[in-house]
XYZ file of C-alpha atoms in Angstrom:
344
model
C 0.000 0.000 0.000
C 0.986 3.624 -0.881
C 0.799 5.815 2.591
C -0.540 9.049 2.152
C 1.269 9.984 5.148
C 3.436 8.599 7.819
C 2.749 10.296 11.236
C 4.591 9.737 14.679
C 2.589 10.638 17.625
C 4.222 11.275 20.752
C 1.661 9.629 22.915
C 2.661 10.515 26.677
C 2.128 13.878 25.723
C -0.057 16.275 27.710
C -2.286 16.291 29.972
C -3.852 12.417 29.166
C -1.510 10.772 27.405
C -2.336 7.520 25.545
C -5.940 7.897 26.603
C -6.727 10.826 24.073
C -3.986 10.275 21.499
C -4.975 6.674 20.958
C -8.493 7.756 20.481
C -7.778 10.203 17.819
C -5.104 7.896 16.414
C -8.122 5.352 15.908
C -10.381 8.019 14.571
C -7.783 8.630 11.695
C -7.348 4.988 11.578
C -10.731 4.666 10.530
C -10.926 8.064 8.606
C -7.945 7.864 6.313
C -7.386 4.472 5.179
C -4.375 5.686 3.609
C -2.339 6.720 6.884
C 0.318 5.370 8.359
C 0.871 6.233 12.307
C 3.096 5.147 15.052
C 2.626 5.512 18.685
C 5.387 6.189 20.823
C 5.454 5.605 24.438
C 4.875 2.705 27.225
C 4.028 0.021 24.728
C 1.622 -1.430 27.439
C -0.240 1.546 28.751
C -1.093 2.117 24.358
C -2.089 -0.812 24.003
C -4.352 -1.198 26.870
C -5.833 1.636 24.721
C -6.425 -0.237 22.612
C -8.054 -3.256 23.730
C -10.575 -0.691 24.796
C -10.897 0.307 21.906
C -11.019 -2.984 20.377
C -8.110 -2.235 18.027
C -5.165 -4.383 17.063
C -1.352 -3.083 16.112
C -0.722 -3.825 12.489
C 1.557 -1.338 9.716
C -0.886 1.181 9.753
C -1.621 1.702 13.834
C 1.713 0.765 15.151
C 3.771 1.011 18.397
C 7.334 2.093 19.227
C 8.376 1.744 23.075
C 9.850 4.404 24.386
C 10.638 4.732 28.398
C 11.084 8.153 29.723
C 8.218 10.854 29.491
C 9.000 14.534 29.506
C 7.201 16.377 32.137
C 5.116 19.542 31.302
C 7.053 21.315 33.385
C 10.448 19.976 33.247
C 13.035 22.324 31.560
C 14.003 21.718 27.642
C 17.335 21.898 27.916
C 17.483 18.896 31.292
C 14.807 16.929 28.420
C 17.150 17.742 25.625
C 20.206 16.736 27.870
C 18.796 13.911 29.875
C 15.968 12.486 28.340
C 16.927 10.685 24.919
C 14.628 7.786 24.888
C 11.441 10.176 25.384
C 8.225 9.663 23.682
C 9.170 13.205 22.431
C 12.681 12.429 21.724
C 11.771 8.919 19.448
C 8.705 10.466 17.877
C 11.248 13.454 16.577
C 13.652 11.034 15.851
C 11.271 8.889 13.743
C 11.583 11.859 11.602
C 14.884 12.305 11.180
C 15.456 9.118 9.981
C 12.651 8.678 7.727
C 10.424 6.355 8.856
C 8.066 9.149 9.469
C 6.677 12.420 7.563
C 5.531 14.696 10.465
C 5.499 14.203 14.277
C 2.333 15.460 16.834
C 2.724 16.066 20.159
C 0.690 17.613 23.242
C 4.059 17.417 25.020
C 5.906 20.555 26.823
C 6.201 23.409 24.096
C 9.825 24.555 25.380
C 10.934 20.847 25.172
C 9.529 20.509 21.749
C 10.754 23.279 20.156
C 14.465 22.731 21.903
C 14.267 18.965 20.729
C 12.777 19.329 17.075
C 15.285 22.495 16.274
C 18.174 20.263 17.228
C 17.043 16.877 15.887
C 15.928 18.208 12.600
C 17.467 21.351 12.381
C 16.253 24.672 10.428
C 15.803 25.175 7.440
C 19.113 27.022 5.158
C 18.026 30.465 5.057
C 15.959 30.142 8.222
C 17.562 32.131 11.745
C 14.521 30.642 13.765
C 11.417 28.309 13.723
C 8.405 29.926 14.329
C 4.845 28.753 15.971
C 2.124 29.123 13.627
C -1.494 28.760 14.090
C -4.571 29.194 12.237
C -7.350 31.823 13.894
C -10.842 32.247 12.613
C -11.730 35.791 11.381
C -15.008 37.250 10.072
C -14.463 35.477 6.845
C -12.908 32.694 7.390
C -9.583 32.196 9.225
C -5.826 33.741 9.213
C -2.616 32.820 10.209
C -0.573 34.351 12.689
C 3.167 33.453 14.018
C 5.024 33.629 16.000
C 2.777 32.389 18.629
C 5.536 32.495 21.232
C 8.958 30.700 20.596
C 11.264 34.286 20.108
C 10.245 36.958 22.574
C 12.605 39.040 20.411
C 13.352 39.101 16.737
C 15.085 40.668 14.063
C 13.691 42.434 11.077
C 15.105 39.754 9.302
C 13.518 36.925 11.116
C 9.901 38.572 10.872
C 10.538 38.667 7.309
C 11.305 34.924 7.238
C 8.023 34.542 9.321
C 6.235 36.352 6.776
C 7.500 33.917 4.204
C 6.677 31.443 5.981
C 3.230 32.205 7.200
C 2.540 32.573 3.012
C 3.609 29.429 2.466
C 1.375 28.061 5.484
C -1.720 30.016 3.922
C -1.120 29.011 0.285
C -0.567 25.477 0.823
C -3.215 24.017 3.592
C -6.012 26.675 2.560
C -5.184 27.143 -1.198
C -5.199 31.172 -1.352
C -3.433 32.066 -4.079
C -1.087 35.328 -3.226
C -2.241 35.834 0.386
C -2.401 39.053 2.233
C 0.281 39.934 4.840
C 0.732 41.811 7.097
C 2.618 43.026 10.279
C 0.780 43.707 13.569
C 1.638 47.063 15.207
C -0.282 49.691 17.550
C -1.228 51.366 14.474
C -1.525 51.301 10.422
C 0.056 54.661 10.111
C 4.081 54.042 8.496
C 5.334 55.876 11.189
C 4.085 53.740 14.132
C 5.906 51.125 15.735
C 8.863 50.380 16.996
C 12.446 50.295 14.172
C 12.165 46.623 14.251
C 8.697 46.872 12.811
C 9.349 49.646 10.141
C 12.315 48.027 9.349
C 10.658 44.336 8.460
C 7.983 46.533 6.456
C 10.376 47.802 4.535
C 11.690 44.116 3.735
C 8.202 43.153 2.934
C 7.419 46.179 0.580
C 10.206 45.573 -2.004
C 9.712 41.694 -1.341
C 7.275 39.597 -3.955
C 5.129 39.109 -0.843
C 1.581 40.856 -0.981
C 1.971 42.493 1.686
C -0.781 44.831 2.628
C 0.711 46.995 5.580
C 0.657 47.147 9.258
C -2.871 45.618 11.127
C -3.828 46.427 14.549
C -4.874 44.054 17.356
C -8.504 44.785 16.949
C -8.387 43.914 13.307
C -6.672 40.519 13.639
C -10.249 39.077 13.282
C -11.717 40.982 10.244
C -10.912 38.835 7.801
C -8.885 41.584 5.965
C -5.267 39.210 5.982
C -4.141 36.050 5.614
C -1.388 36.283 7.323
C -0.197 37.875 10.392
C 3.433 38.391 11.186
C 4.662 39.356 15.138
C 7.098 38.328 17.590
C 6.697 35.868 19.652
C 5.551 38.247 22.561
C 3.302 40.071 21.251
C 1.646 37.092 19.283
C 1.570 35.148 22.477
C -0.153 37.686 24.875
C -2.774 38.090 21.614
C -3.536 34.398 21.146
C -3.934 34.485 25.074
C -5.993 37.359 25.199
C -7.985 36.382 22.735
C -8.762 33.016 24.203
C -8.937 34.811 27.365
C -11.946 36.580 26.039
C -13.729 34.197 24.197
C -14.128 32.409 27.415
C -15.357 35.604 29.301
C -18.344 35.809 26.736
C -19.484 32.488 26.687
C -19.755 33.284 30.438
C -21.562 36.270 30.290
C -23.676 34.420 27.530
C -24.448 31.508 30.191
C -25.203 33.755 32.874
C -27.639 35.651 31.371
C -29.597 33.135 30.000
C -30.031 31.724 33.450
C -30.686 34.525 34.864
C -34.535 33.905 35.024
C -37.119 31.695 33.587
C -38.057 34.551 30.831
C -34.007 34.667 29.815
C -34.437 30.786 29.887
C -37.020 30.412 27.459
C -35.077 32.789 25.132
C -31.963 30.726 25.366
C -34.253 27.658 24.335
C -35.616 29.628 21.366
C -31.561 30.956 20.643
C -30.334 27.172 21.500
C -29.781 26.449 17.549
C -28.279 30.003 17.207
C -25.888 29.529 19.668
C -24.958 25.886 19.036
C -23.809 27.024 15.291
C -21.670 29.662 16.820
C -20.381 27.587 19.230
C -19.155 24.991 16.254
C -17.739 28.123 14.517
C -15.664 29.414 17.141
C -14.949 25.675 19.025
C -11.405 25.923 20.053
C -10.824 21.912 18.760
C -11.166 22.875 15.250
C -8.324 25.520 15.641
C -6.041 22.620 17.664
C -3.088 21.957 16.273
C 0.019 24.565 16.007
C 2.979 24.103 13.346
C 6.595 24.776 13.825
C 7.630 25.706 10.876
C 10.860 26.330 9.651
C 12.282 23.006 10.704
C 13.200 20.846 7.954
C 10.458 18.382 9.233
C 6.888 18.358 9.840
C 6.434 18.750 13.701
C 2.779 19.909 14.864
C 2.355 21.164 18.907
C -1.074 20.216 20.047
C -2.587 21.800 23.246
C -1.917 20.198 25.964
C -4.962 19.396 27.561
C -6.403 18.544 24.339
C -9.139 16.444 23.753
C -9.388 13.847 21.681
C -11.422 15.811 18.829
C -8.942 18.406 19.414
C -5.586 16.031 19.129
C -7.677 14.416 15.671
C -7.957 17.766 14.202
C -3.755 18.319 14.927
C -2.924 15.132 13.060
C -4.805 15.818 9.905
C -2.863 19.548 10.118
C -0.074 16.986 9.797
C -1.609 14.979 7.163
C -2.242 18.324 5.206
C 1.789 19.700 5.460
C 2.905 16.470 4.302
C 0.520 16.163 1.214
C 1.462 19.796 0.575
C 5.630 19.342 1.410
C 5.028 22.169 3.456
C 8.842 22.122 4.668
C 9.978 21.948 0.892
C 7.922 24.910 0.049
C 9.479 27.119 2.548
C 12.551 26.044 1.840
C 12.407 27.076 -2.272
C 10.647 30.432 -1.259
C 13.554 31.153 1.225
C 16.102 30.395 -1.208
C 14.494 32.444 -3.609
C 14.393 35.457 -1.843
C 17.880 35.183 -1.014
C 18.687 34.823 -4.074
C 17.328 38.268 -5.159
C 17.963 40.244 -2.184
C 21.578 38.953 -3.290
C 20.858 40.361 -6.868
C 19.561 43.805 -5.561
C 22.877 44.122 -3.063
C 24.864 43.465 -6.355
């Protein structure tokens, strides 16, 4: 059998383990009959998750022992150091060597950044991997990196991020020249800080479409494809905005139970709601790529679920049908190439 994909899934990872990675590993099982994964961890706790299941190993649903777990809060470089025959470790290396197209893991994000950047390296042309994500907008959904992996960058590197993001948006939701841009406290060219200018300045003599600087409150319009921070300032948005999602579905809870009239509304606004609620359902969104490695490696939340975890592996599925990594790579060497050129 051809494999459409071969994907190595840490499965100690988070904050269940086997018990929601070998559910979503059976979903895709039974969803793409073309996949190939392997499950990496205590052989006997996956397969006990299995039996319940009522799933046997075979090529397609495999196992790979591995004895050592990295903690969620243990530090990357003791994991990197001291911890080589981690579920983390042997899923990344599974990579390396081949036998696998992409890795997922709900694992520590520190540990699996450290581990994947020096297992598999960066990509030639690329100072830094990056932490991508998808978010939905008004009119469908952007990307925006880096999501927290470099506090501080260059102009340089948030040109490579805007590269990459393009690549990201191109590939896995087939827009064809997407819109970039840079988030800053205004749209004006003479807000921000020099980093900022400077990367626009990059981006405005690059082939990139690059439509200007966006502000935090127009993240969600729908107006980009792509936006391009550091990993600050895209960290404390992704937070915020989660942040505040989860204040208005309060709010929204609250005052429907407020009294029996509210009550009956919220049973006439039930079907409302519930569509909203699948629009905006965090699951969906799971699954956060860092790119720039010259592998496939895909960070799932932690205390994922195992809808959430499912929706991270076909992410994975997707970058390897596309050769996401091999994309970024040709782009990147392109643009070197002519910002060589224009120097000459």
């Amino acid at each position: 059998m051809e494999y459409q994909a071969r994907i190595s899934l840490d499965a100690m990872g988070g904050d269940h383990g086997p018990q929601v990675v070998v559910a979503a590993a059976v979903a895709a099982y039974r969803e793409y009959p073309a996949l190939r994964q392997i499950l990496v961890g205590d052989q006997d706790a996956i397969r006990a998750e299995f039996a319940k299941h009522r799933v046997s190993e075979d090529e397609r649903l495999a196992v790979r022992h591995a004895s050592e777990v990295v903690g969620m809060d243990e530090s990357p470089s003791k994991a990197l150091r001291n911890k080589k025959d981690s579920s983390m470790r042997v899923a990344i290396n599974l990579v390396k060597d081949g036998l696998a197209d992409a890795v997922v893991s709900s694992g520590n994000t520190g540990a699996l950044m450290a581990t994947a950047r020096f297992v598999l390296k960066t990509i030639p042309g690329i100072d830094r991997p990056a932490i991508i994500s998808a978010m939905p907008t008004i009119r469908g959904r952007t990307y925006m990196l880096d999501l927290g992996a470099n506090a501080e960058c260059t102009p340089e590197q948030l040109y490579q991020f805007a590269v990459m993001g393009a690549v990201m948006s191109e590939s896995v939701d087939n827009i064809a020249d997407p819109r970039v841009a840079l988030l800053n406290i205004g749209e004006e060219e003479v807000k921000g800080v020099d980093t900022i200018r400077s990367a626009a300045q990059l981006l405005q003599h690059s082939n990139l479409n690059y439509v200007g600087f966006v502000e935090g409150n127009r993240v969600f319009s729908g107006d980009t494809d792509v936006v391009v921070c550091d990993g600050f300032s895209g960290n404390v948005a992704l937070k915020s905005s989660e942040g505040l999602a989860t204040m208005m579905a309060h709010f929204i809870r609250a005052e429907f139970k407020r009294n029996w009239l509210t009550r009956a509304a919220g049973l006439i606004a039930y079907p409302v709601l519930k569509a909203i609620g699948r629009r905006l359902d965090p699951r969906l969104y799971n699954g956060a790529s860092l790119v720039g490695l010259q592998g496939i490696v895909i960070k799932s939340h932690g205390g994922a679920d195992a809808l959430a975890f499912g929706n991270a592996i076909r992410i994975a599925v997707v970058e390897v049908e596309k050769a996401v990594p091999q994309k970024i790579g040709r782009l990147v060497a392109s643009a070197l190439t002519e910002q060589q050129v224009g120097e000459g």
